[in-house]
Coordinates of C-alpha atoms and ligand atoms in Angstrom, one line a residue:
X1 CA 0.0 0.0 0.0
X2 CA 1.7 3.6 -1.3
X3 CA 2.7 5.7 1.9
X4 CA -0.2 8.2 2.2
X5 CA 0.8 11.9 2.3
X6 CA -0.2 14.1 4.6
X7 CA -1.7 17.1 2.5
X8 CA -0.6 20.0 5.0
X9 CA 3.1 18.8 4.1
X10 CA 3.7 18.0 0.3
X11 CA 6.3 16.5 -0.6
X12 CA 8.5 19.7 -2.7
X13 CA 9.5 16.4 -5.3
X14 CA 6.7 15.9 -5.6
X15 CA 5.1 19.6 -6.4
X16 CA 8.4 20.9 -8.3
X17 CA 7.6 24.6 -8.9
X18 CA 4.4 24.8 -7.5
X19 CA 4.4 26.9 -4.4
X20 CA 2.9 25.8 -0.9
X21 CA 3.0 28.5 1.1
X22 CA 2.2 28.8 4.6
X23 CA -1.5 30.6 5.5
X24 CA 0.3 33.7 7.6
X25 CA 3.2 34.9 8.0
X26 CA 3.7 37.0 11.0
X27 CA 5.3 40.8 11.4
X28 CA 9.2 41.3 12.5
X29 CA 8.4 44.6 14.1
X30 CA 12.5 44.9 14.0
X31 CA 12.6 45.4 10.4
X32 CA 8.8 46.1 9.2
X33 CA 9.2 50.5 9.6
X34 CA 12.2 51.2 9.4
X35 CA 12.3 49.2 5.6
X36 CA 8.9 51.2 5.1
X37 CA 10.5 54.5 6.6
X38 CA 13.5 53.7 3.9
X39 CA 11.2 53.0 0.9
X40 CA 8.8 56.3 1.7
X41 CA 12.0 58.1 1.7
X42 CA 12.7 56.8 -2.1
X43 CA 8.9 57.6 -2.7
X44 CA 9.0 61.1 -2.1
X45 CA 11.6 62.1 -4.9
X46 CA 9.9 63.8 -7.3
X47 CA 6.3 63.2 -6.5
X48 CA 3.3 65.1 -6.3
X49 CA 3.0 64.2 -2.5
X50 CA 6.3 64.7 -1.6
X51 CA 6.3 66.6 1.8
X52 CA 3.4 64.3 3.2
X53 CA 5.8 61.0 2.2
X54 CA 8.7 62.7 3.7
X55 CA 6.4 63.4 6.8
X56 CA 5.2 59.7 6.7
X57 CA 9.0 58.2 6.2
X58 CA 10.0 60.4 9.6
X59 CA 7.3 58.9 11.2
X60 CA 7.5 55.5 10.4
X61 CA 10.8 56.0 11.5
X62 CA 9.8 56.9 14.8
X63 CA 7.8 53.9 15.1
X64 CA 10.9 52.3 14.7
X65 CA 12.6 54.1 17.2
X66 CA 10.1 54.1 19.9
X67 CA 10.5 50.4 20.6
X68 CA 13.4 50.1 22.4
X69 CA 12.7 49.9 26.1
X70 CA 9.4 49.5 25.9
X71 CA 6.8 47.3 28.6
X72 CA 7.0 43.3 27.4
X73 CA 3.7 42.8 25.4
X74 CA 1.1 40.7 26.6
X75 CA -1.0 38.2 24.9
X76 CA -4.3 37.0 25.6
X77 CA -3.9 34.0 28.1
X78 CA -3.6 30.2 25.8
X79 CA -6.7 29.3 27.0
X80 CA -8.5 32.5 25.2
X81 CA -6.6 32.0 22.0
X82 CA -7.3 28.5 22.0
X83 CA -10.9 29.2 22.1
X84 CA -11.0 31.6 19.6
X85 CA -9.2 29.7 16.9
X86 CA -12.1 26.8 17.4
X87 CA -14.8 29.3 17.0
X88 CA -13.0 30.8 14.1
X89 CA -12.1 34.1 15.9
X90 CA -8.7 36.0 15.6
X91 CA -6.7 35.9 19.0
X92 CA -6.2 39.1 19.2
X93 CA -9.6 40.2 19.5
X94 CA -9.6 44.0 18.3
X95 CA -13.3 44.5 19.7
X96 CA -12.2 43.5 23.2
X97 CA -8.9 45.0 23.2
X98 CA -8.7 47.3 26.4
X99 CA -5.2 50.0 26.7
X100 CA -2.6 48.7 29.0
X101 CA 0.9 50.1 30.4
X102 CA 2.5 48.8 27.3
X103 CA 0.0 50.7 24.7
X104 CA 0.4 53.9 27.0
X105 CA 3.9 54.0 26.6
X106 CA 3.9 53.5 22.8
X107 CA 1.2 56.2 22.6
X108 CA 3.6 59.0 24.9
X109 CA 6.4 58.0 23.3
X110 CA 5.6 57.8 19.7
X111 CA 3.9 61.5 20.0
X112 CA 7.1 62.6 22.1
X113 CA 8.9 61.5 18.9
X114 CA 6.5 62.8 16.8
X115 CA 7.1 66.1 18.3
X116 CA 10.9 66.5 17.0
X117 CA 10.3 65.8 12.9
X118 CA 9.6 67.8 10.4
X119 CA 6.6 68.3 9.1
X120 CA 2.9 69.5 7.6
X121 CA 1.3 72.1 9.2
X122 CA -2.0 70.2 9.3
X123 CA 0.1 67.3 10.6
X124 CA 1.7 69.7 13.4
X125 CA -1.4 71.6 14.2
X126 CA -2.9 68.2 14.8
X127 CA 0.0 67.1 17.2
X128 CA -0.9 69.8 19.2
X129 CA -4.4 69.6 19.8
X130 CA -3.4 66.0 20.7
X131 CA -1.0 67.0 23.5
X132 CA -4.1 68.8 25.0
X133 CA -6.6 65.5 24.9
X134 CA -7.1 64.0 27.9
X135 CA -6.2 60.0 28.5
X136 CA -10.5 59.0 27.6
X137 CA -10.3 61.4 24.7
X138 CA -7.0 59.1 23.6
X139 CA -9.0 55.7 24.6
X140 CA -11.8 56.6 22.3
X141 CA -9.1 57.7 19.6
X142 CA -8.2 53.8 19.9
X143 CA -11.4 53.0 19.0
X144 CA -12.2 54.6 16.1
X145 CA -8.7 53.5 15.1
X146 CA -9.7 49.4 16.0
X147 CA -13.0 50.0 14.2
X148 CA -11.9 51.6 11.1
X149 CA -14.0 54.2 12.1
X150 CA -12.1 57.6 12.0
X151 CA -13.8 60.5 12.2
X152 CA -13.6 62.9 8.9
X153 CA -13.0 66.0 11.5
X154 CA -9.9 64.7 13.1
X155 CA -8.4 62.5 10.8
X156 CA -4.9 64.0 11.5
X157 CA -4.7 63.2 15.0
X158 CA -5.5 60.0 14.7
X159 CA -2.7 59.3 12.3
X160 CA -0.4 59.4 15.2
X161 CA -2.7 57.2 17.2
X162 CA -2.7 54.8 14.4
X163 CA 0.9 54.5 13.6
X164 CA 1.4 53.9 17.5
X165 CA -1.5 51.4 17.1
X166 CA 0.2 49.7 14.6
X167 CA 3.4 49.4 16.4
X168 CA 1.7 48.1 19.4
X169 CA -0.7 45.4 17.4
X170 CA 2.8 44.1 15.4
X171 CA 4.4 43.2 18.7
X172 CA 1.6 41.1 19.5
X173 CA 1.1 39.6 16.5
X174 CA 5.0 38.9 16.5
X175 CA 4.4 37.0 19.7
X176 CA 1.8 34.8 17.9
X177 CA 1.9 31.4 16.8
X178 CA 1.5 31.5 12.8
X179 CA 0.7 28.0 12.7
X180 CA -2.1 28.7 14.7
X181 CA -3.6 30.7 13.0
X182 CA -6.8 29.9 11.3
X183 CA -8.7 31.6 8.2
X184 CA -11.4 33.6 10.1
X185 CA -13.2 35.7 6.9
X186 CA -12.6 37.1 3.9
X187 CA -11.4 40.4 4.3
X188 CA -10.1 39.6 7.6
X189 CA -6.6 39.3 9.5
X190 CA -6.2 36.0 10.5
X191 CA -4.4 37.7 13.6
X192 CA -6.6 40.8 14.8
X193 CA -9.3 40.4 12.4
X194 CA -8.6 43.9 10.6
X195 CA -8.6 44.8 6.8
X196 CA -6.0 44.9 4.6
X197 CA -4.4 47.9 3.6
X198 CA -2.9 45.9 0.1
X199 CA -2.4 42.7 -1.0
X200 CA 1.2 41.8 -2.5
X201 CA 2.2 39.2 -5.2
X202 CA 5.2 37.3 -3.1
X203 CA 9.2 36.6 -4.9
X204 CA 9.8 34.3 -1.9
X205 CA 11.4 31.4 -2.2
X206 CA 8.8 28.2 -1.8
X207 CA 5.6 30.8 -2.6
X208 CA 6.9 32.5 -5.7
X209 CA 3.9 34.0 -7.2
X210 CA 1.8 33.6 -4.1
X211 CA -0.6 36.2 -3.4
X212 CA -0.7 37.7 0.3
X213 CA -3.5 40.1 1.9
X214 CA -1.6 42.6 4.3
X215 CA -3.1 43.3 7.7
X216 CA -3.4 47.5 7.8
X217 CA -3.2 47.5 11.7
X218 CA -0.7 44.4 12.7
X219 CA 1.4 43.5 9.4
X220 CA 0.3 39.8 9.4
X221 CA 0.3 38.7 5.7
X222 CA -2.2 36.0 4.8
X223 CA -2.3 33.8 2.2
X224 CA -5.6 34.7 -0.7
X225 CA -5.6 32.7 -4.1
X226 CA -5.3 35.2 -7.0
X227 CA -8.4 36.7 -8.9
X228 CA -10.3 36.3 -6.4
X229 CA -11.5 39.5 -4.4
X230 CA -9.6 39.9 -1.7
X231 CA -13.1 41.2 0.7
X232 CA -16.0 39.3 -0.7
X233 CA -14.4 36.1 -1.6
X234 CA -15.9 36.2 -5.2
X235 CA -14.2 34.7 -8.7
X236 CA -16.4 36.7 -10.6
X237 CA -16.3 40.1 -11.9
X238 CA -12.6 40.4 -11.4
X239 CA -10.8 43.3 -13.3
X240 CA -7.5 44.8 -12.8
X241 CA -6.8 48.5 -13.4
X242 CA -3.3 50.7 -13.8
X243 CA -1.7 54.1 -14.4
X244 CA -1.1 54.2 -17.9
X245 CA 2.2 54.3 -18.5
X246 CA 3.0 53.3 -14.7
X247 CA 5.7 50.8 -14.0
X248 CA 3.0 48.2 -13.9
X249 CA 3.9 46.8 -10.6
X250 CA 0.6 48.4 -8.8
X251 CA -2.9 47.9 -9.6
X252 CA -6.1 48.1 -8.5
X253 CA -7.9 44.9 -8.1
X254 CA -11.9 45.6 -8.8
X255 CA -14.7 43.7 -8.0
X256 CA -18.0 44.0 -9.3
X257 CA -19.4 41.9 -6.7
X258 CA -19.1 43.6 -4.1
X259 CA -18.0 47.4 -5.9
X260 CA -14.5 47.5 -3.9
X261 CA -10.8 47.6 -5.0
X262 CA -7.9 46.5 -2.9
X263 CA -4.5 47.2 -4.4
X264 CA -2.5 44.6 -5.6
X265 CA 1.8 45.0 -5.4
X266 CA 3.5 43.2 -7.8
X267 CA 6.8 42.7 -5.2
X268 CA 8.3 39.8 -7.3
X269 CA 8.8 42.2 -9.9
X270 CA 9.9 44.8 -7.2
X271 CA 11.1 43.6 -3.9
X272 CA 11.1 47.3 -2.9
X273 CA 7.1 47.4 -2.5
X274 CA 5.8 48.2 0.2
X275 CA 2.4 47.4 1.2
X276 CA 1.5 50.7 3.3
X277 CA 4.0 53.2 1.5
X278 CA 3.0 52.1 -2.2
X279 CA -0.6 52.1 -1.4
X280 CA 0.0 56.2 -0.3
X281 CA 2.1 56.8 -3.2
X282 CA -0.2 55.6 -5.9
X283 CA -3.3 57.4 -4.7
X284 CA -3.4 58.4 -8.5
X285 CA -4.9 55.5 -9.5
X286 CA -7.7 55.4 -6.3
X287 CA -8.6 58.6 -7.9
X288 CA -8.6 56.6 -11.7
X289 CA -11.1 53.7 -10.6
X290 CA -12.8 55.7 -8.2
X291 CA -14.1 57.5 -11.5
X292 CA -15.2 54.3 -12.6
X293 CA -17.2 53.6 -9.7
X294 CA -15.2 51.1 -7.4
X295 CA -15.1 52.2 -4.0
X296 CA -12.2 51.6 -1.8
X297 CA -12.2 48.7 0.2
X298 CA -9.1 48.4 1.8
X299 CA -8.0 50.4 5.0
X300 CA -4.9 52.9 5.2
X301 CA -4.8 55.0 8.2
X302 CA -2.3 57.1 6.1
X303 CA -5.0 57.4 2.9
X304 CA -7.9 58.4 4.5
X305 CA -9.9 61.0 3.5
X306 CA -8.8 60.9 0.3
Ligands
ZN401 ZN1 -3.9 42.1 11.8
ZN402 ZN1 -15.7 41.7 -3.8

């Protein structure tokens, strides 16, 4: 009787350049801003959004920066991560997530840090009138932040909140277990249940040409089979848009379905890519398929509004 294979492991012989890639790969908050700080850097040569890229590079930096020293992070306890993953629940459970001593520091510090680059006026104006909010008036800043729910009136404040959000979230995604980690719905981190910001078309070695949703608050990448919309799930009424002329390593993936786009980074063409920065820096082409009626369906706390 042949040996019978276990599916979740094929044999690479066996599959010869068919990729296998894992379901989620988790964050290295060591290397995920200051490679984004570096690439927004190269972004801002020469392009219409210039100062606000150079203003996001500085930042990212400081989200960087800001780790060093700070409280250890903690997880949920086992036993609640165990019983999310059988009821097909993220572990880190962005609805029940209450600020704690670790949180409060990345908050003080990343606005401390804030406070010493360069940058917009909006962007400074909006630094101030957060040094004057009071710790519940930063709480409920978080939660607009965890539900993708950011108020149009104060959408430069929170961009501080978010970046130290997203600090804070990668550190406890890093501490996950990927193998854990269990498809919970489409559209949603396998880790903390949020949105993608992108989705990026991997050069890695073993999932060449494997497609990856990015999470827009923790930077877990997911695995998501190609033309197939990255929110709704469905196979049908997939296009793909571009800047004409454009390097053709960005597009916008559209879906009839559901009337959404997520942007789709070609990285195996361009390791450079970055899921956050090259979503900002290609808000020309939001503004091309927005005319054709797709609304945006991904999440960028560094987009919105636009
Ligand atoms: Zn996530
Ligand atoms: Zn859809």
């Amino acid at each position: 009787m042949p040996k019978q294979q276990d599916p979740s492991r094929p044999d690479p012989t066996v599959i010869g350049e068919v990729s296998a890639p894992s379901f989620a790969r988790l964050p290295d908050p060591r290397t995920l801003f200051i490679r984004r700080s570096e690439r927004l850097d190269v972004l801002a040569d020469d392009h219409q959004l210039g100062p606000y890229l150079r203003f996001l590079s500085a930042l990212t930096d400081a989200q960087h920066r800001i780790q060093d020293g700070l409280p250890e992070i903690e997880l949920p306890t086992a036993e609640a991560r165990e019983r999310a993953r059988t009821f097909g629940m993220p572990p880190l459970d962005r609805g029940q997530f209450t600020s704690d001593a670790a949180l409060g520091m990345t908050l003080g510090r990343l606005f401390e840090v804030a406070a010493t680059i360069e940058k917009p006026k909006a962007a400074a104006a909006a630094l101030d009138r957060l040094a004057n909010i009071d710790a519940s008036g930063v709480d409920s800043m978080v939660r607009n932040v965890l539900t993708d729910a950011i108020p149009m009136n104060a959408l430069a404040e929170h961009v501080y909140v978010a970046a130290a959000l997203q600090v804070h979230f990668a550190r406890l995604a890093a501490c996950l277990d990927s193998s854990k980690l269990v498809p919970v719905a489409d559209g949603a981190c396998p880790a903390c249940g949020g949105p993608p910001v992108s989705s990026i078309i991997v050069g890695w070695h073993g999932a060449h040409g494997a497609r990856f949703c990015v999470c827009a608050l923790c930077g877990t990448l997911w695995n998501h089979v190609r033309v197939k919309c990255t929110l709704c799930g469905s196979t049908k009424g997939i296009g793909y848009q571009e800047i004409e002329g454009g390097p053709g390593t960005v597009k916008a993936e559209t879906c009839d379905a559901c009337g959404c786009y997520v942007k789709i980074l070609y990285q195996h063409k361009d390791p450079a890519l970055d899921p956050v920065a090259d979503d900002v820096a290609t808000l020309g082409l939001d503004l091309l398929v927005r005319e054709g009626g797709h609304r945006r369906g991904s999440f960028n706390p560094f987009l919105v509004g636009y």
